[in-house]
Coordinates of C-alpha atoms in Angstrom, one line a residue:
M1 CA -65.1 36.7 144.6
T2 CA -66.5 33.2 144.1
E3 CA -67.1 30.8 147.0
F4 CA -64.3 28.7 145.7
G5 CA -62.0 31.7 145.8
R6 CA -62.9 32.4 149.4
F7 CA -62.2 28.7 150.1
L8 CA -58.7 28.9 148.6
R9 CA -58.0 32.0 150.7
T10 CA -58.4 30.1 153.9
E11 CA -55.0 29.5 155.4
T12 CA -55.6 25.9 156.3
V13 CA -56.7 25.1 152.8
G14 CA -53.7 26.8 151.3
G15 CA -51.4 24.9 153.6
S16 CA -53.2 21.6 152.9
I17 CA -52.8 22.0 149.1
L18 CA -49.1 22.8 149.6
V19 CA -48.6 19.6 151.6
G20 CA -50.5 17.6 149.0
A21 CA -48.4 19.0 146.1
T22 CA -45.3 18.1 148.1
A23 CA -46.5 14.6 148.8
I24 CA -47.3 14.1 145.1
A25 CA -43.9 15.4 144.1
L26 CA -42.1 13.0 146.5
L27 CA -44.3 10.0 145.4
S28 CA -43.7 10.9 141.7
A29 CA -39.9 11.1 142.1
N30 CA -39.7 7.8 144.0
G31 CA -42.4 5.7 142.3
P32 CA -42.6 3.7 139.1
W33 CA -43.4 6.9 137.1
A34 CA -40.2 8.7 138.3
D35 CA -38.8 8.8 134.7
A36 CA -42.0 10.4 133.4
Y37 CA -42.0 13.0 136.3
L38 CA -38.3 13.9 135.6
T39 CA -38.9 14.1 131.9
L40 CA -41.8 16.5 132.4
R41 CA -39.9 18.7 134.9
D42 CA -37.0 18.9 132.5
T43 CA -38.9 19.5 129.3
E44 CA -38.2 22.9 127.7
V45 CA -41.1 25.1 126.8
G46 CA -41.2 28.5 125.3
P47 CA -39.4 30.5 122.6
H48 CA -35.6 31.0 122.5
F49 CA -36.2 34.8 122.1
L50 CA -35.1 36.6 125.3
H51 CA -34.0 33.2 126.7
L52 CA -37.5 32.1 127.4
N53 CA -36.9 28.5 126.5
L54 CA -37.2 27.3 130.1
T55 CA -37.9 23.9 131.5
V56 CA -41.3 23.3 133.1
G57 CA -39.5 23.3 136.5
D58 CA -37.9 26.6 135.7
W59 CA -41.2 28.1 134.6
A60 CA -42.7 27.0 138.0
K61 CA -39.6 28.6 139.8
D62 CA -39.4 31.8 137.8
G63 CA -43.0 32.3 136.6
L64 CA -45.3 30.9 139.2
L65 CA -43.3 32.2 142.1
A66 CA -43.4 35.7 140.6
L67 CA -47.2 35.7 141.4
F68 CA -46.5 34.4 144.9
F69 CA -44.0 37.3 145.5
F70 CA -46.4 39.8 143.9
V71 CA -49.1 38.8 146.4
A72 CA -46.6 38.9 149.3
G73 CA -45.5 42.3 148.1
L74 CA -49.1 43.5 148.1
E75 CA -49.5 42.4 151.7
L76 CA -46.3 44.1 152.7
K77 CA -47.2 47.4 150.9
R78 CA -50.7 47.4 152.6
E79 CA -49.2 46.7 156.0
L80 CA -46.6 49.5 155.6
V81 CA -49.2 52.1 154.4
V82 CA -52.4 51.3 156.3
G83 CA -51.8 48.2 158.4
E84 CA -49.8 47.2 161.5
L85 CA -46.5 48.3 160.1
S86 CA -47.7 51.8 159.4
R87 CA -47.3 52.6 163.1
L88 CA -43.5 52.8 163.9
K89 CA -43.7 51.2 167.4
N90 CA -45.8 48.4 166.1
A91 CA -43.8 47.9 163.0
M92 CA -40.4 47.6 164.8
L93 CA -41.1 44.4 166.5
P94 CA -41.8 42.2 163.4
V95 CA -39.2 44.0 161.3
I96 CA -36.5 43.4 164.0
A97 CA -37.7 39.9 164.6
A98 CA -37.5 39.2 160.8
F99 CA -34.0 40.7 160.7
G100 CA -32.9 38.5 163.6
G101 CA -34.6 35.6 162.0
M102 CA -32.5 35.9 158.9
V103 CA -29.1 36.8 160.4
V104 CA -29.0 34.2 163.2
P105 CA -30.0 31.2 161.0
A106 CA -27.3 32.2 158.5
L107 CA -24.7 32.4 161.3
V108 CA -25.8 29.1 162.7
A109 CA -25.7 27.4 159.3
L110 CA -22.2 28.9 158.6
G111 CA -21.1 27.8 162.1
V112 CA -22.2 24.2 161.6
G113 CA -21.0 24.0 158.0
W114 CA -17.8 25.9 158.6
G115 CA -15.1 24.9 156.2
D116 CA -17.4 23.3 153.7
P117 CA -17.1 25.1 150.3
R118 CA -20.8 24.5 149.6
M119 CA -21.7 26.9 152.3
A120 CA -20.4 29.8 150.3
Q121 CA -24.0 30.2 148.9
A122 CA -25.9 27.6 150.8
W123 CA -25.8 29.7 154.0
A124 CA -28.7 31.7 152.6
I125 CA -31.1 28.6 152.4
P126 CA -32.3 28.8 156.1
V127 CA -33.1 32.6 156.1
A128 CA -36.6 32.3 154.8
T129 CA -40.0 31.6 156.4
D130 CA -42.9 30.2 154.4
I131 CA -46.0 32.3 154.8
A132 CA -48.6 29.8 153.6
F133 CA -47.3 26.8 155.5
A134 CA -46.7 28.8 158.7
L135 CA -50.0 30.5 158.8
G136 CA -51.7 27.1 158.0
V137 CA -50.1 25.5 161.1
L138 CA -51.1 28.6 163.1
A139 CA -54.7 28.4 162.0
L140 CA -54.9 24.8 162.8
T141 CA -53.4 24.8 166.3
A142 CA -53.8 28.3 167.8
S143 CA -57.5 29.1 167.9
G144 CA -57.1 30.3 171.5
L145 CA -54.3 32.7 170.9
P146 CA -55.0 36.4 170.5
S147 CA -55.2 37.8 166.9
S148 CA -51.9 39.7 167.5
A149 CA -50.1 36.4 167.2
R150 CA -51.3 36.0 163.6
V151 CA -50.5 39.7 162.8
F152 CA -47.0 39.3 164.2
L153 CA -46.3 36.1 162.2
L154 CA -47.8 37.5 159.0
S155 CA -45.8 40.8 159.3
L156 CA -42.6 38.9 160.2
A157 CA -43.0 36.4 157.3
V158 CA -43.8 39.2 154.7
V159 CA -40.7 41.2 155.8
D160 CA -38.7 38.0 155.9
D161 CA -39.7 37.2 152.3
L162 CA -38.7 40.7 151.1
G163 CA -35.3 40.2 152.7
A164 CA -35.1 36.8 151.0
I165 CA -35.9 38.3 147.6
L166 CA -33.1 40.8 148.2
V167 CA -30.7 38.0 149.0
I168 CA -31.8 36.2 145.8
A169 CA -31.4 39.4 143.7
I170 CA -27.9 40.1 145.1
L171 CA -26.4 36.6 145.3
F172 CA -28.0 34.9 142.2
T173 CA -27.6 37.7 139.6
G174 CA -25.2 36.4 137.0
S175 CA -24.5 38.4 133.8
F176 CA -26.3 41.7 133.8
D177 CA -28.0 43.2 130.6
L178 CA -28.2 47.0 130.9
V179 CA -30.7 47.2 128.0
A180 CA -33.1 44.7 129.5
A181 CA -32.7 46.4 132.9
G182 CA -33.5 49.8 131.4
A183 CA -36.6 48.4 129.8
A184 CA -37.6 46.9 133.2
V185 CA -37.2 50.3 134.9
A186 CA -39.2 52.0 132.1
L187 CA -42.0 49.5 132.4
L188 CA -42.1 49.9 136.2
V189 CA -42.3 53.7 135.8
L190 CA -45.2 53.1 133.3
Y191 CA -46.9 50.9 135.8
W192 CA -46.5 53.6 138.5
F193 CA -47.8 56.2 136.1
L194 CA -50.9 54.1 135.3
Q195 CA -51.6 53.7 139.0
R196 CA -51.2 57.4 139.5
K197 CA -53.6 58.2 136.7
R198 CA -56.1 55.7 138.2
V199 CA -56.2 53.4 135.1
R200 CA -58.1 50.3 136.1
T201 CA -58.4 48.0 133.1
P202 CA -56.5 44.7 133.2
W203 CA -56.1 44.9 129.4
V204 CA -53.3 47.5 130.1
Y205 CA -51.8 46.1 133.3
V206 CA -51.5 42.4 132.4
P207 CA -49.3 43.1 129.3
V208 CA -47.2 45.7 131.3
A209 CA -46.7 43.1 134.1
V210 CA -45.8 40.3 131.7
A211 CA -43.4 42.6 129.9
T212 CA -41.8 43.7 133.1
W213 CA -41.3 40.0 134.2
V214 CA -39.7 39.3 130.7
A215 CA -37.4 42.3 131.1
V216 CA -36.3 41.5 134.6
H217 CA -35.7 37.8 133.6
S218 CA -33.7 38.9 130.6
C219 CA -31.5 41.3 132.5
G220 CA -30.1 38.6 134.7
V221 CA -31.9 39.4 137.9
H222 CA -34.1 36.6 139.2
A223 CA -37.6 37.1 137.7
T224 CA -39.5 36.9 141.0
V225 CA -38.0 40.4 141.8
A226 CA -40.5 41.7 139.2
G227 CA -43.4 40.6 141.4
V228 CA -42.2 42.4 144.4
A229 CA -41.3 45.6 142.4
L230 CA -44.7 45.8 140.8
A231 CA -46.5 45.2 144.2
L232 CA -44.6 48.0 145.9
L233 CA -45.7 50.4 143.2
T234 CA -49.5 49.5 143.6
R235 CA -51.8 52.1 145.1
V236 CA -53.0 51.1 148.6
R237 CA -55.4 53.9 149.6
A238 CA -58.9 53.8 148.1
D239 CA -60.2 57.0 146.4
P240 CA -63.5 58.5 147.5
G241 CA -66.3 56.4 146.1
E242 CA -63.9 53.4 145.5
D243 CA -65.0 50.2 147.3
E244 CA -61.5 48.8 147.4
S245 CA -58.0 50.1 146.6
P246 CA -56.1 48.5 143.7
C247 CA -53.8 46.8 146.3
L248 CA -56.7 45.2 148.2
R249 CA -58.6 44.3 145.1
L250 CA -55.6 42.6 143.5
E251 CA -54.7 40.8 146.8
H252 CA -58.2 39.3 147.1
R253 CA -58.3 38.3 143.4
L254 CA -54.8 36.8 143.2
Q255 CA -54.3 35.2 146.6
P256 CA -56.4 32.2 145.6
W257 CA -54.3 31.7 142.5
S258 CA -51.1 32.1 144.6
A259 CA -52.2 29.7 147.3
G260 CA -54.0 27.2 145.0
L261 CA -51.7 27.2 142.0
A262 CA -48.5 29.1 142.2
V263 CA -47.0 27.8 145.4
P264 CA -48.3 24.2 145.1
G265 CA -47.2 24.2 141.4
F266 CA -43.7 25.2 142.5
A267 CA -43.6 22.6 145.2
L268 CA -44.8 20.0 142.7
F269 CA -41.5 20.3 140.8
A270 CA -39.1 21.6 143.4
A271 CA -39.9 19.0 146.2
G272 CA -39.5 16.0 144.0
I273 CA -36.2 14.6 145.4
T274 CA -35.0 11.0 145.4
I275 CA -35.4 9.2 148.8
N276 CA -33.4 6.0 149.5
G277 CA -31.2 4.6 152.2
E278 CA -28.1 6.5 151.1
A279 CA -30.0 9.8 150.8
L280 CA -31.6 9.5 154.2
G281 CA -28.2 8.6 155.8
R282 CA -26.6 11.8 154.2
L283 CA -29.5 13.9 155.5
F284 CA -28.4 13.2 159.1
T285 CA -24.6 13.0 158.6
D286 CA -23.7 15.5 155.9
R287 CA -22.6 18.9 157.3
L288 CA -24.6 20.7 154.5
S289 CA -27.9 19.2 155.5
L290 CA -27.1 19.5 159.3
A291 CA -26.2 23.2 158.8
I292 CA -29.6 23.8 157.0
I293 CA -31.6 21.9 159.6
A294 CA -29.9 23.7 162.5
G295 CA -30.3 27.1 160.8
L296 CA -34.1 26.6 160.3
V297 CA -35.0 24.8 163.6
V298 CA -32.5 26.4 166.0
G299 CA -31.4 29.6 164.3
K300 CA -34.9 30.9 163.5
L301 CA -36.2 30.3 167.0
V302 CA -33.2 32.0 168.7
G303 CA -33.0 34.8 166.1
I304 CA -36.7 35.7 166.3
V305 CA -37.1 35.4 170.1
G306 CA -33.7 36.9 170.9
S307 CA -34.0 39.9 168.6
S308 CA -37.6 40.6 169.8
L309 CA -36.9 40.4 173.4
L310 CA -33.8 42.7 173.0
A311 CA -35.9 45.2 171.1
V312 CA -38.5 45.2 173.8
R313 CA -35.9 45.4 176.6
F314 CA -34.2 48.5 175.1
G315 CA -37.5 50.2 174.3
V316 CA -37.1 50.0 170.5
A317 CA -40.3 48.0 170.1
R318 CA -43.2 46.8 172.2
L319 CA -44.8 43.5 172.6
P320 CA -48.6 43.5 172.1
S321 CA -50.4 43.7 175.5
D322 CA -52.3 40.5 174.9
L323 CA -49.2 38.5 173.6
E324 CA -47.1 36.8 176.3
K325 CA -43.4 35.9 175.9
R326 CA -44.3 32.2 175.9
D327 CA -46.7 32.9 173.0
L328 CA -43.8 34.7 171.2
V329 CA -41.7 31.5 171.5
A330 CA -44.4 29.3 170.2
V331 CA -45.1 31.6 167.2
A332 CA -41.3 32.1 166.5
M333 CA -41.0 28.3 166.2
L334 CA -43.0 28.6 163.0
G335 CA -40.2 30.7 161.6
G336 CA -38.3 27.4 161.0
V337 CA -40.9 26.4 158.3
G338 CA -38.7 27.6 155.4
F339 CA -40.2 25.5 152.6
T340 CA -41.1 27.5 149.5
V341 CA -38.4 30.2 149.5
S342 CA -35.8 28.0 151.1
L343 CA -36.4 25.4 148.3
L344 CA -36.1 28.2 145.8
I345 CA -32.7 29.3 147.3
A346 CA -31.5 25.7 147.4
D347 CA -32.5 25.4 143.7
L348 CA -30.5 28.5 142.9
S349 CA -27.4 27.9 145.1
L350 CA -26.6 24.2 144.5
D351 CA -26.6 21.6 141.7
G352 CA -27.2 17.8 141.4
P353 CA -27.0 15.7 144.5
D354 CA -26.1 18.6 146.8
M355 CA -29.2 20.5 145.7
E356 CA -31.4 17.4 146.4
L357 CA -29.6 17.0 149.8
A358 CA -30.3 20.6 150.7
K359 CA -34.0 20.3 149.6
G360 CA -34.3 17.1 151.7
A361 CA -32.9 19.1 154.7
V362 CA -35.4 21.9 154.1
L363 CA -38.3 19.4 154.1
V364 CA -37.1 17.7 157.3
A365 CA -36.5 21.0 159.0
S366 CA -39.9 22.4 158.0
L367 CA -41.6 19.3 159.2
L368 CA -39.8 19.2 162.5
A369 CA -40.4 23.0 163.1
S370 CA -44.1 22.5 162.2
L371 CA -44.5 19.6 164.7
L372 CA -42.6 21.4 167.5
A373 CA -44.6 24.7 166.8
A374 CA -47.9 22.8 166.8
V375 CA -47.1 21.3 170.3
L376 CA -46.2 24.7 171.7
L377 CA -49.1 26.5 170.1
L378 CA -51.6 23.9 171.3
R379 CA -50.4 24.3 174.9
R380 CA -50.5 28.1 174.6
S381 CA -53.9 28.0 173.1
R382 CA -55.2 25.9 176.0
A383 CA -53.6 28.2 178.5
H384 CA -55.4 31.2 176.9
S385 CA -58.7 29.4 176.8
V386 CA -58.4 28.4 180.5
G387 CA -57.3 31.9 181.4

């Protein structure tokens, strides 16, 4: 891997690029070139065949994020087979924390927005945690925390993203094409067979992966599901004489593209919302936005900490010996950084002004959760350094 690739794999760099892309999106949507930005985002590109005449914004949402979910899926598969999640007692804590961190925010959002018809699908917006953003904040503020804090957050976020992609697949599948679905299954079986036969050339895998994405997109399921499915079929254990397994090799090669292109590219078109006095006023008065903010900032913290402590209390899971309960609270606060996947669900669940309002709420909640987490993490980091 090149030095530039290693640079992009650094969590602080990935988070910084994501923040930069978001800032550019907001400036573009609210500056003198707003019309040009919206025209570019809504320009259709691609053939009509198989419904691939998508807007640039949709290509970022359906195409670029498929790469992000492929990398996230590789991380999850590796953790499940040879990493922290391969040991049941260690796996239970982040898995239960992720489950609590999805259910409680949804319940909080539904409670705050009760009676609002928009919540029928918008309840899913605060269930996700952004891997890149959260790990970037952790890297910047928690140098004194034990490494188990990062492992816990990474494992939680990866499981959380898998849960979010299941929510997307279930909630946002419209018309279902059985022929395209059959083709997707056949291509996934082919990918698994190629992995089993130890085929290594990208000249085979790239066309299979692209065809799988097209088939999943055509069958009506959100195309990002293709990324997770392919990742979970990738071989994790290296053969004798093999320097790296396919999973680790692909993760190392594609993570810079995910962090440096896919996620910022999505943010560039998803975060471009209009900001004015009326929009800001609605952010802090409208029940939809208040529900999303409460779900991410309050629900995530309560869900992650509460489910984790209950699991430890009843002996279902164990807290790492070097991680204190106050460390857990500080790390759990980062769960409120929804960002990428929350923006995606907002895009899928709402339209027009309501979609922009929901995206604004996600940005506000993610910023607030980041700041609160940074304060808590810096305090815990200093406590560990002194201790």
